[in-house]
Backbone as XML, in Angstrom:
<?xml version="1.0"?>
<chain id="A" units="angstrom">
  <residue number="1" name="MET">
    <atom name="N" x="94.687" y="94.223" z="61.367"/>
    <atom name="CA" x="94.956" y="94.445" z="59.962"/>
    <atom name="C" x="96.017" y="95.531" z="59.827"/>
  </residue>
  <residue number="2" name="ASN">
    <atom name="N" x="96.951" y="95.317" z="58.979"/>
    <atom name="CA" x="97.969" y="96.318" z="58.684"/>
    <atom name="C" x="97.444" y="97.249" z="57.601"/>
  </residue>
  <residue number="3" name="THR">
    <atom name="N" x="97.757" y="98.530" z="57.759"/>
    <atom name="CA" x="97.285" y="99.520" z="56.791"/>
    <atom name="C" x="98.382" y="100.520" z="56.469"/>
  </residue>
  <residue number="4" name="MET">
    <atom name="N" x="98.172" y="101.234" z="55.386"/>
    <atom name="CA" x="99.021" y="102.357" z="55.011"/>
    <atom name="C" x="98.103" y="103.486" z="54.570"/>
  </residue>
  <residue number="5" name="THR">
    <atom name="N" x="98.591" y="104.728" z="54.655"/>
    <atom name="CA" x="97.761" y="105.884" z="54.344"/>
    <atom name="C" x="98.474" y="106.786" z="53.340"/>
  </residue>
  <residue number="6" name="TYR">
    <atom name="N" x="97.687" y="107.312" z="52.410"/>
    <atom name="CA" x="98.199" y="108.239" z="51.403"/>
    <atom name="C" x="97.052" y="109.107" z="50.929"/>
  </residue>
  <residue number="7" name="LYS">
    <atom name="N" x="97.240" y="110.415" z="50.964"/>
    <atom name="CA" x="96.231" y="111.385" z="50.526"/>
    <atom name="C" x="94.879" y="111.149" z="51.200"/>
  </residue>
  <residue number="8" name="GLY">
    <atom name="N" x="94.902" y="110.712" z="52.440"/>
    <atom name="CA" x="93.670" y="110.477" z="53.177"/>
    <atom name="C" x="93.009" y="109.144" z="52.889"/>
  </residue>
  <residue number="9" name="TYR">
    <atom name="N" x="93.609" y="108.324" z="52.054"/>
    <atom name="CA" x="93.059" y="107.005" z="51.734"/>
    <atom name="C" x="93.836" y="105.930" z="52.488"/>
  </residue>
  <residue number="10" name="ILE">
    <atom name="N" x="93.127" y="104.902" z="52.885"/>
    <atom name="CA" x="93.736" y="103.801" z="53.626"/>
    <atom name="C" x="93.812" y="102.586" z="52.720"/>
  </residue>
  <residue number="11" name="GLY">
    <atom name="N" x="94.961" y="101.965" z="52.737"/>
    <atom name="CA" x="95.149" y="100.721" z="51.993"/>
    <atom name="C" x="95.359" y="99.583" z="52.976"/>
  </residue>
  <residue number="12" name="SER">
    <atom name="N" x="94.608" y="98.510" z="52.806"/>
    <atom name="CA" x="94.828" y="97.324" z="53.629"/>
    <atom name="C" x="96.086" y="96.638" z="53.114"/>
  </residue>
  <residue number="13" name="VAL">
    <atom name="N" x="96.796" y="95.954" z="53.986"/>
    <atom name="CA" x="98.037" y="95.288" z="53.603"/>
    <atom name="C" x="98.018" y="93.847" z="54.088"/>
  </residue>
  <residue number="14" name="ASN">
    <atom name="N" x="98.309" y="92.930" z="53.168"/>
    <atom name="CA" x="98.392" y="91.503" z="53.478"/>
    <atom name="C" x="99.627" y="90.932" z="52.807"/>
  </residue>
  <residue number="15" name="TYR">
    <atom name="N" x="99.945" y="89.713" z="53.173"/>
    <atom name="CA" x="101.093" y="89.046" z="52.567"/>
    <atom name="C" x="100.702" y="87.636" z="52.166"/>
  </residue>
  <residue number="16" name="SER">
    <atom name="N" x="101.069" y="87.252" z="50.953"/>
    <atom name="CA" x="100.837" y="85.895" z="50.468"/>
    <atom name="C" x="102.156" y="85.132" z="50.519"/>
  </residue>
  <residue number="17" name="ASP">
    <atom name="N" x="102.246" y="84.197" z="51.440"/>
    <atom name="CA" x="103.458" y="83.391" z="51.556"/>
    <atom name="C" x="103.635" y="82.537" z="50.297"/>
  </residue>
  <residue number="18" name="LYS">
    <atom name="N" x="102.534" y="82.030" z="49.766"/>
    <atom name="CA" x="102.578" y="81.191" z="48.563"/>
    <atom name="C" x="103.185" y="81.951" z="47.381"/>
  </residue>
  <residue number="19" name="ASP">
    <atom name="N" x="102.716" y="83.186" z="47.175"/>
    <atom name="CA" x="103.174" y="83.989" z="46.039"/>
    <atom name="C" x="104.368" y="84.882" z="46.388"/>
  </residue>
  <residue number="20" name="GLN">
    <atom name="N" x="104.687" y="84.960" z="47.670"/>
    <atom name="CA" x="105.763" y="85.814" z="48.166"/>
    <atom name="C" x="105.604" y="87.253" z="47.697"/>
  </residue>
  <residue number="21" name="VAL">
    <atom name="N" x="104.406" y="87.780" z="47.938"/>
    <atom name="CA" x="104.094" y="89.136" z="47.522"/>
    <atom name="C" x="103.192" y="89.799" z="48.567"/>
  </residue>
  <residue number="22" name="PHE">
    <atom name="N" x="103.412" y="91.101" z="48.772"/>
    <atom name="CA" x="102.517" y="91.905" z="49.577"/>
    <atom name="C" x="101.398" y="92.377" z="48.661"/>
  </residue>
  <residue number="23" name="PHE">
    <atom name="N" x="100.188" y="92.452" z="49.186"/>
    <atom name="CA" x="99.069" y="92.931" z="48.378"/>
    <atom name="C" x="98.072" y="93.653" z="49.257"/>
  </residue>
  <residue number="24" name="GLY">
    <atom name="N" x="97.250" y="94.450" z="48.641"/>
    <atom name="CA" x="96.237" y="95.172" z="49.390"/>
    <atom name="C" x="95.203" y="95.778" z="48.480"/>
  </residue>
  <residue number="25" name="LYS">
    <atom name="N" x="94.288" y="96.515" z="49.097"/>
    <atom name="CA" x="93.265" y="97.229" z="48.331"/>
    <atom name="C" x="92.999" y="98.555" z="49.016"/>
  </residue>
  <residue number="26" name="ILE">
    <atom name="N" x="92.528" y="99.505" z="48.235"/>
    <atom name="CA" x="92.155" y="100.804" z="48.780"/>
    <atom name="C" x="90.801" y="100.630" z="49.456"/>
  </residue>
  <residue number="27" name="GLU">
    <atom name="N" x="90.715" y="101.028" z="50.703"/>
    <atom name="CA" x="89.483" y="100.887" z="51.491"/>
    <atom name="C" x="88.654" y="102.166" z="51.445"/>
  </residue>
  <residue number="28" name="GLY">
    <atom name="N" x="87.339" y="102.023" z="51.610"/>
    <atom name="CA" x="86.450" y="103.178" z="51.728"/>
    <atom name="C" x="86.210" y="103.943" z="50.448"/>
  </residue>
  <residue number="29" name="ILE">
    <atom name="N" x="86.276" y="103.241" z="49.310"/>
    <atom name="CA" x="86.051" y="103.906" z="48.028"/>
    <atom name="C" x="84.892" y="103.253" z="47.291"/>
  </residue>
  <residue number="30" name="ASN">
    <atom name="N" x="84.422" y="103.924" z="46.240"/>
    <atom name="CA" x="83.347" y="103.391" z="45.400"/>
    <atom name="C" x="83.936" y="102.550" z="44.278"/>
  </residue>
  <residue number="31" name="GLY">
    <atom name="N" x="84.517" y="101.453" z="44.622"/>
    <atom name="CA" x="85.125" y="100.581" z="43.625"/>
    <atom name="C" x="86.082" y="99.616" z="44.290"/>
  </residue>
  <residue number="32" name="LEU">
    <atom name="N" x="86.720" y="98.826" z="43.460"/>
    <atom name="CA" x="87.710" y="97.871" z="43.944"/>
    <atom name="C" x="89.022" y="98.162" z="43.237"/>
  </residue>
  <residue number="33" name="VAL">
    <atom name="N" x="90.008" y="98.604" z="44.015"/>
    <atom name="CA" x="91.326" y="98.907" z="43.471"/>
    <atom name="C" x="92.349" y="98.155" z="44.315"/>
  </residue>
  <residue number="34" name="ASN">
    <atom name="N" x="93.077" y="97.242" z="43.671"/>
    <atom name="CA" x="94.102" y="96.446" z="44.329"/>
    <atom name="C" x="95.484" y="96.954" z="43.959"/>
  </residue>
  <residue number="35" name="PHE">
    <atom name="N" x="96.463" y="96.589" z="44.767"/>
    <atom name="CA" x="97.860" y="96.913" z="44.478"/>
    <atom name="C" x="98.726" y="95.830" z="45.101"/>
  </residue>
  <residue number="36" name="GLU">
    <atom name="N" x="99.957" y="95.685" z="44.601"/>
    <atom name="CA" x="100.857" y="94.676" z="45.146"/>
    <atom name="C" x="102.312" y="95.048" z="44.902"/>
  </residue>
  <residue number="37" name="GLY">
    <atom name="N" x="103.186" y="94.388" z="45.649"/>
    <atom name="CA" x="104.619" y="94.595" z="45.494"/>
    <atom name="C" x="105.387" y="93.498" z="46.210"/>
  </residue>
  <residue number="38" name="GLU">
    <atom name="N" x="106.597" y="93.267" z="45.763"/>
    <atom name="CA" x="107.417" y="92.219" z="46.361"/>
    <atom name="C" x="108.199" y="92.711" z="47.576"/>
  </residue>
  <residue number="39" name="SER">
    <atom name="N" x="108.216" y="94.015" z="47.820"/>
    <atom name="CA" x="108.876" y="94.584" z="48.993"/>
    <atom name="C" x="107.968" y="95.680" z="49.551"/>
  </residue>
  <residue number="40" name="VAL">
    <atom name="N" x="108.286" y="96.144" z="50.738"/>
    <atom name="CA" x="107.509" y="97.235" z="51.322"/>
    <atom name="C" x="107.624" y="98.476" z="50.446"/>
  </residue>
  <residue number="41" name="LYS">
    <atom name="N" x="108.804" y="98.730" z="49.922"/>
    <atom name="CA" x="109.003" y="99.892" z="49.045"/>
    <atom name="C" x="108.145" y="99.769" z="47.786"/>
  </residue>
  <residue number="42" name="GLU">
    <atom name="N" x="108.155" y="98.595" z="47.157"/>
    <atom name="CA" x="107.320" y="98.381" z="45.958"/>
    <atom name="C" x="105.840" y="98.500" z="46.295"/>
  </residue>
  <residue number="43" name="LEU">
    <atom name="N" x="105.434" y="97.952" z="47.437"/>
    <atom name="CA" x="104.035" y="98.012" z="47.846"/>
    <atom name="C" x="103.607" y="99.453" z="48.060"/>
  </residue>
  <residue number="44" name="THR">
    <atom name="N" x="104.453" y="100.234" z="48.724"/>
    <atom name="CA" x="104.139" y="101.640" z="48.975"/>
    <atom name="C" x="104.006" y="102.410" z="47.667"/>
  </residue>
  <residue number="45" name="THR">
    <atom name="N" x="104.928" y="102.198" z="46.754"/>
    <atom name="CA" x="104.873" y="102.859" z="45.442"/>
    <atom name="C" x="103.602" y="102.453" z="44.699"/>
  </residue>
  <residue number="46" name="ALA">
    <atom name="N" x="103.283" y="101.159" z="44.720"/>
    <atom name="CA" x="102.082" y="100.666" z="44.030"/>
    <atom name="C" x="100.820" y="101.252" z="44.647"/>
  </residue>
  <residue number="47" name="PHE">
    <atom name="N" x="100.793" y="101.382" z="45.972"/>
    <atom name="CA" x="99.638" y="101.968" z="46.655"/>
    <atom name="C" x="99.467" y="103.423" z="46.241"/>
  </residue>
  <residue number="48" name="HIS">
    <atom name="N" x="100.543" y="104.191" z="46.254"/>
    <atom name="CA" x="100.475" y="105.603" z="45.859"/>
    <atom name="C" x="99.999" y="105.743" z="44.410"/>
  </residue>
  <residue number="49" name="GLU">
    <atom name="N" x="100.543" y="104.912" z="43.530"/>
    <atom name="CA" x="100.117" y="104.954" z="42.123"/>
    <atom name="C" x="98.650" y="104.572" z="41.983"/>
  </residue>
  <residue number="50" name="ALA">
    <atom name="N" x="98.207" y="103.581" z="42.748"/>
    <atom name="CA" x="96.811" y="103.145" z="42.679"/>
    <atom name="C" x="95.875" y="104.266" z="43.122"/>
  </residue>
  <residue number="51" name="VAL">
    <atom name="N" x="96.221" y="104.957" z="44.202"/>
    <atom name="CA" x="95.392" y="106.072" z="44.679"/>
    <atom name="C" x="95.367" y="107.186" z="43.639"/>
  </residue>
  <residue number="52" name="ASP">
    <atom name="N" x="96.541" y="107.560" z="43.142"/>
    <atom name="CA" x="96.608" y="108.628" z="42.139"/>
    <atom name="C" x="95.809" y="108.279" z="40.885"/>
  </residue>
  <residue number="53" name="ASP">
    <atom name="N" x="95.968" y="107.053" z="40.398"/>
    <atom name="CA" x="95.228" y="106.615" z="39.203"/>
    <atom name="C" x="93.721" y="106.600" z="39.458"/>
  </residue>
  <residue number="54" name="TYR">
    <atom name="N" x="93.324" y="106.124" z="40.640"/>
    <atom name="CA" x="91.904" y="106.069" z="40.982"/>
    <atom name="C" x="91.312" y="107.478" z="41.032"/>
  </residue>
  <residue number="55" name="LEU">
    <atom name="N" x="92.016" y="108.405" z="41.660"/>
    <atom name="CA" x="91.515" y="109.781" z="41.746"/>
    <atom name="C" x="91.418" y="110.431" z="40.371"/>
  </residue>
  <residue number="56" name="THR">
    <atom name="N" x="92.386" y="110.175" z="39.512"/>
    <atom name="CA" x="92.347" y="110.693" z="38.145"/>
    <atom name="C" x="91.151" y="110.109" z="37.394"/>
  </residue>
  <residue number="57" name="TYR">
    <atom name="N" x="90.954" y="108.794" z="37.521"/>
    <atom name="CA" x="89.824" y="108.128" z="36.878"/>
    <atom name="C" x="88.502" y="108.737" z="37.355"/>
  </residue>
  <residue number="58" name="CYS">
    <atom name="N" x="88.357" y="108.911" z="38.661"/>
    <atom name="CA" x="87.112" y="109.471" z="39.202"/>
    <atom name="C" x="86.871" y="110.884" z="38.693"/>
  </residue>
  <residue number="59" name="GLU">
    <atom name="N" x="87.919" y="111.680" z="38.630"/>
    <atom name="CA" x="87.781" y="113.049" z="38.125"/>
    <atom name="C" x="87.377" y="113.042" z="36.656"/>
  </residue>
  <residue number="60" name="ASP">
    <atom name="N" x="88.022" y="112.182" z="35.851"/>
    <atom name="CA" x="87.712" y="112.095" z="34.420"/>
    <atom name="C" x="86.285" y="111.628" z="34.171"/>
  </residue>
  <residue number="61" name="GLU">
    <atom name="N" x="85.799" y="110.723" z="35.038"/>
    <atom name="CA" x="84.466" y="110.140" z="34.847"/>
    <atom name="C" x="83.369" y="110.869" z="35.633"/>
  </residue>
  <residue number="62" name="GLY">
    <atom name="N" x="83.746" y="111.846" z="36.438"/>
    <atom name="CA" x="82.763" y="112.567" z="37.246"/>
    <atom name="C" x="82.175" y="111.706" z="38.353"/>
  </residue>
  <residue number="63" name="ILE">
    <atom name="N" x="82.995" y="110.825" z="38.905"/>
    <atom name="CA" x="82.559" y="109.891" z="39.948"/>
    <atom name="C" x="83.067" y="110.382" z="41.299"/>
  </residue>
  <residue number="64" name="GLU">
    <atom name="N" x="82.228" y="110.267" z="42.330"/>
    <atom name="CA" x="82.652" y="110.580" z="43.697"/>
    <atom name="C" x="83.554" y="109.443" z="44.173"/>
  </residue>
  <residue number="65" name="PRO">
    <atom name="N" x="84.803" y="109.735" z="44.524"/>
    <atom name="CA" x="85.735" y="108.659" z="44.883"/>
    <atom name="C" x="85.462" y="107.997" z="46.232"/>
  </residue>
  <residue number="66" name="ASP">
    <atom name="N" x="84.956" y="108.761" z="47.197"/>
    <atom name="CA" x="84.756" y="108.211" z="48.534"/>
    <atom name="C" x="83.441" y="107.454" z="48.636"/>
  </residue>
  <residue number="67" name="LYS">
    <atom name="N" x="83.492" y="106.329" z="49.302"/>
    <atom name="CA" x="82.285" y="105.541" z="49.560"/>
    <atom name="C" x="81.350" y="106.369" z="50.429"/>
  </residue>
  <residue number="68" name="SER">
    <atom name="N" x="80.059" y="106.307" z="50.128"/>
    <atom name="CA" x="79.090" y="107.041" z="50.941"/>
    <atom name="C" x="78.581" y="106.128" z="52.062"/>
  </residue>
  <residue number="69" name="TYR">
    <atom name="N" x="78.293" y="106.732" z="53.179"/>
    <atom name="CA" x="77.775" y="106.002" z="54.329"/>
    <atom name="C" x="76.445" y="106.621" z="54.724"/>
  </residue>
  <residue number="70" name="THR">
    <atom name="N" x="75.529" y="105.807" z="55.228"/>
    <atom name="CA" x="74.189" y="106.280" z="55.560"/>
    <atom name="C" x="74.133" y="107.049" z="56.866"/>
  </residue>
  <residue number="71" name="GLY">
    <atom name="N" x="75.079" y="106.801" z="57.758"/>
    <atom name="CA" x="75.027" y="107.416" z="59.076"/>
    <atom name="C" x="74.234" y="106.586" z="60.067"/>
  </residue>
  <residue number="72" name="VAL">
    <atom name="N" x="73.711" y="105.453" z="59.614"/>
    <atom name="CA" x="72.975" y="104.539" z="60.486"/>
    <atom name="C" x="73.878" y="103.351" z="60.770"/>
  </residue>
  <residue number="73" name="LEU">
    <atom name="N" x="74.028" y="103.037" z="62.051"/>
    <atom name="CA" x="74.950" y="101.993" z="62.464"/>
    <atom name="C" x="74.306" y="101.142" z="63.550"/>
  </residue>
  <residue number="74" name="ASN">
    <atom name="N" x="74.327" y="99.842" z="63.392"/>
    <atom name="CA" x="73.791" y="98.926" z="64.397"/>
    <atom name="C" x="74.963" y="98.406" z="65.226"/>
  </residue>
  <residue number="75" name="VAL">
    <atom name="N" x="74.963" y="98.707" z="66.509"/>
    <atom name="CA" x="76.059" y="98.308" z="67.386"/>
    <atom name="C" x="75.565" y="97.246" z="68.353"/>
  </residue>
  <residue number="76" name="ARG">
    <atom name="N" x="76.303" y="96.149" z="68.440"/>
    <atom name="CA" x="75.946" y="95.089" z="69.374"/>
    <atom name="C" x="76.775" y="95.234" z="70.642"/>
  </residue>
  <residue number="77" name="LEU">
    <atom name="N" x="76.089" y="95.233" z="71.777"/>
    <atom name="CA" x="76.724" y="95.387" z="73.078"/>
    <atom name="C" x="76.276" y="94.266" z="74.005"/>
  </residue>
  <residue number="78" name="SER">
    <atom name="N" x="77.034" y="94.051" z="75.057"/>
    <atom name="CA" x="76.577" y="93.105" z="76.080"/>
    <atom name="C" x="75.424" y="93.772" z="76.834"/>
  </residue>
  <residue number="79" name="PRO">
    <atom name="N" x="74.516" y="92.986" z="77.381"/>
    <atom name="CA" x="73.410" y="93.580" z="78.142"/>
    <atom name="C" x="73.871" y="94.482" z="79.288"/>
  </residue>
  <residue number="80" name="SER">
    <atom name="N" x="74.973" y="94.141" z="79.945"/>
    <atom name="CA" x="75.429" y="94.971" z="81.068"/>
    <atom name="C" x="75.941" y="96.328" z="80.580"/>
  </residue>
  <residue number="81" name="ILE">
    <atom name="N" x="76.662" y="96.349" z="79.472"/>
    <atom name="CA" x="77.126" y="97.632" z="78.910"/>
    <atom name="C" x="75.933" y="98.446" z="78.425"/>
  </residue>
  <residue number="82" name="HIS">
    <atom name="N" x="74.965" y="97.788" z="77.784"/>
    <atom name="CA" x="73.765" y="98.474" z="77.316"/>
    <atom name="C" x="73.068" y="99.157" z="78.500"/>
  </residue>
  <residue number="83" name="ARG">
    <atom name="N" x="72.949" y="98.449" z="79.597"/>
    <atom name="CA" x="72.304" y="99.007" z="80.792"/>
    <atom name="C" x="73.098" y="100.191" z="81.324"/>
  </residue>
  <residue number="84" name="GLN">
    <atom name="N" x="74.409" y="100.046" z="81.409"/>
    <atom name="CA" x="75.236" y="101.132" z="81.933"/>
    <atom name="C" x="75.112" y="102.382" z="81.061"/>
  </residue>
  <residue number="85" name="ILE">
    <atom name="N" x="75.103" y="102.182" z="79.756"/>
    <atom name="CA" x="74.943" y="103.318" z="78.844"/>
    <atom name="C" x="73.574" y="103.958" z="79.038"/>
  </residue>
  <residue number="86" name="ALA">
    <atom name="N" x="72.555" y="103.136" z="79.189"/>
    <atom name="CA" x="71.202" y="103.661" z="79.404"/>
    <atom name="C" x="71.145" y="104.510" z="80.674"/>
  </residue>
  <residue number="87" name="MET">
    <atom name="N" x="71.793" y="104.044" z="81.725"/>
    <atom name="CA" x="71.784" y="104.788" z="82.985"/>
    <atom name="C" x="72.591" y="106.086" z="82.866"/>
  </residue>
  <residue number="88" name="LEU">
    <atom name="N" x="73.733" y="106.028" z="82.204"/>
    <atom name="CA" x="74.539" y="107.230" z="82.003"/>
    <atom name="C" x="73.802" y="108.255" z="81.143"/>
  </residue>
  <residue number="89" name="ALA">
    <atom name="N" x="73.122" y="107.789" z="80.111"/>
    <atom name="CA" x="72.350" y="108.690" z="79.248"/>
    <atom name="C" x="71.210" y="109.327" z="80.037"/>
  </residue>
  <residue number="90" name="LEU">
    <atom name="N" x="70.557" y="108.529" z="80.856"/>
    <atom name="CA" x="69.464" y="109.041" z="81.686"/>
    <atom name="C" x="69.976" y="110.127" z="82.631"/>
  </residue>
  <residue number="91" name="LYS">
    <atom name="N" x="71.112" y="109.874" z="83.278"/>
    <atom name="CA" x="71.701" y="110.858" z="84.187"/>
    <atom name="C" x="72.096" y="112.133" z="83.444"/>
  </residue>
  <residue number="92" name="ALA">
    <atom name="N" x="72.532" y="111.988" z="82.176"/>
    <atom name="CA" x="72.922" y="113.153" z="81.374"/>
    <atom name="C" x="71.713" y="113.860" z="80.773"/>
  </residue>
  <residue number="93" name="GLY">
    <atom name="N" x="70.544" y="113.223" z="80.845"/>
    <atom name="CA" x="69.332" y="113.834" z="80.310"/>
    <atom name="C" x="69.232" y="113.777" z="78.799"/>
  </residue>
  <residue number="94" name="ILE">
    <atom name="N" x="69.875" y="112.764" z="78.210"/>
    <atom name="CA" x="69.839" y="112.608" z="76.753"/>
    <atom name="C" x="69.472" y="111.168" z="76.404"/>
  </residue>
  <residue number="95" name="SER">
    <atom name="N" x="69.188" y="110.937" z="75.135"/>
    <atom name="CA" x="68.853" y="109.584" z="74.679"/>
    <atom name="C" x="70.105" y="108.708" z="74.628"/>
  </residue>
  <residue number="96" name="ILE">
    <atom name="N" x="69.895" y="107.408" z="74.601"/>
    <atom name="CA" x="71.018" y="106.478" z="74.451"/>
    <atom name="C" x="71.754" y="106.777" z="73.151"/>
  </residue>
  <residue number="97" name="ASN">
    <atom name="N" x="71.011" y="107.013" z="72.077"/>
    <atom name="CA" x="71.622" y="107.310" z="70.783"/>
    <atom name="C" x="72.503" y="108.547" z="70.873"/>
  </residue>
  <residue number="98" name="ALA">
    <atom name="N" x="72.002" y="109.605" z="71.509"/>
    <atom name="CA" x="72.776" y="110.839" z="71.642"/>
    <atom name="C" x="74.025" y="110.604" z="72.494"/>
  </residue>
  <residue number="99" name="TYR">
    <atom name="N" x="73.895" y="109.785" z="73.537"/>
    <atom name="CA" x="75.043" y="109.481" z="74.395"/>
    <atom name="C" x="76.132" y="108.746" z="73.615"/>
  </residue>
  <residue number="100" name="ILE">
    <atom name="N" x="75.730" y="107.725" z="72.872"/>
    <atom name="CA" x="76.687" y="106.947" z="72.080"/>
    <atom name="C" x="77.300" y="107.818" z="70.990"/>
  </residue>
  <residue number="101" name="LYS">
    <atom name="N" x="76.480" y="108.617" z="70.315"/>
    <atom name="CA" x="76.977" y="109.519" z="69.265"/>
    <atom name="C" x="78.027" y="110.463" z="69.827"/>
  </residue>
  <residue number="102" name="ASP">
    <atom name="N" x="77.758" y="111.057" z="70.989"/>
    <atom name="CA" x="78.700" y="111.972" z="71.623"/>
    <atom name="C" x="80.002" y="111.257" z="71.987"/>
  </residue>
  <residue number="103" name="ALA">
    <atom name="N" x="79.891" y="110.066" z="72.552"/>
    <atom name="CA" x="81.084" y="109.308" z="72.946"/>
    <atom name="C" x="81.939" y="108.957" z="71.724"/>
  </residue>
  <residue number="104" name="LEU">
    <atom name="N" x="81.294" y="108.535" z="70.651"/>
    <atom name="CA" x="82.034" y="108.187" z="69.435"/>
    <atom name="C" x="82.664" y="109.409" z="68.793"/>
  </residue>
  <residue number="105" name="GLU">
    <atom name="N" x="81.947" y="110.528" z="68.761"/>
    <atom name="CA" x="82.513" y="111.748" z="68.191"/>
    <atom name="C" x="83.756" y="112.182" z="68.961"/>
  </residue>
  <residue number="106" name="LYS">
    <atom name="N" x="83.715" y="112.096" z="70.289"/>
    <atom name="CA" x="84.879" y="112.464" z="71.102"/>
    <atom name="C" x="86.051" y="111.527" z="70.828"/>
  </residue>
  <residue number="107" name="LYS">
    <atom name="N" x="85.779" y="110.236" z="70.680"/>
    <atom name="CA" x="86.833" y="109.261" z="70.405"/>
    <atom name="C" x="87.460" y="109.519" z="69.035"/>
  </residue>
  <residue number="108" name="VAL">
    <atom name="N" x="86.622" y="109.798" z="68.039"/>
    <atom name="CA" x="87.126" y="110.052" z="66.685"/>
    <atom name="C" x="87.935" y="111.349" z="66.660"/>
  </residue>
  <residue number="109" name="GLU">
    <atom name="N" x="87.467" y="112.395" z="67.328"/>
    <atom name="CA" x="88.193" y="113.668" z="67.367"/>
    <atom name="C" x="89.571" y="113.499" z="67.993"/>
  </residue>
  <residue number="110" name="ALA">
    <atom name="N" x="89.685" y="112.571" z="68.945"/>
    <atom name="CA" x="90.961" y="112.356" z="69.631"/>
    <atom name="C" x="91.907" y="111.456" z="68.829"/>
  </residue>
  <residue number="111" name="SER">
    <atom name="N" x="91.397" y="110.854" z="67.769"/>
    <atom name="CA" x="92.195" y="109.942" z="66.942"/>
    <atom name="C" x="92.698" y="110.641" z="65.688"/>
  </residue>
  <residue number="112" name="VAL">
    <atom name="N" x="93.745" y="110.088" z="65.129"/>
    <atom name="CA" x="94.283" y="110.586" z="63.864"/>
    <atom name="C" x="94.148" y="109.475" z="62.839"/>
  </residue>
  <residue number="113" name="ILE">
    <atom name="N" x="93.542" y="109.780" z="61.705"/>
    <atom name="CA" x="93.397" y="108.772" z="60.647"/>
    <atom name="C" x="94.546" y="108.899" z="59.695"/>
  </residue>
</chain>
């Protein structure tokens, strides 16, 4: 998926060959906000305006703009990876959950959003 970022918000980017227009939506928010443009420049401008308008709306209405997450995640793994993680967690003296949490936190810290 192609994305763009502005003020910490991510916009998904798609293209409609039928309509000859780029379009997207702001991801990770408490609502549905779409934007579109006929060029990359128009799409970028529309995305920035959509984020700014959404943030203004949320402030005016007293709404939290960011989608909330529970912190609970179900991850599907192959049985062999599950076993390897279990053995690594055992060797580290921690639970499988703690091992996976630590690995994901390190991966996220090393990434730039």
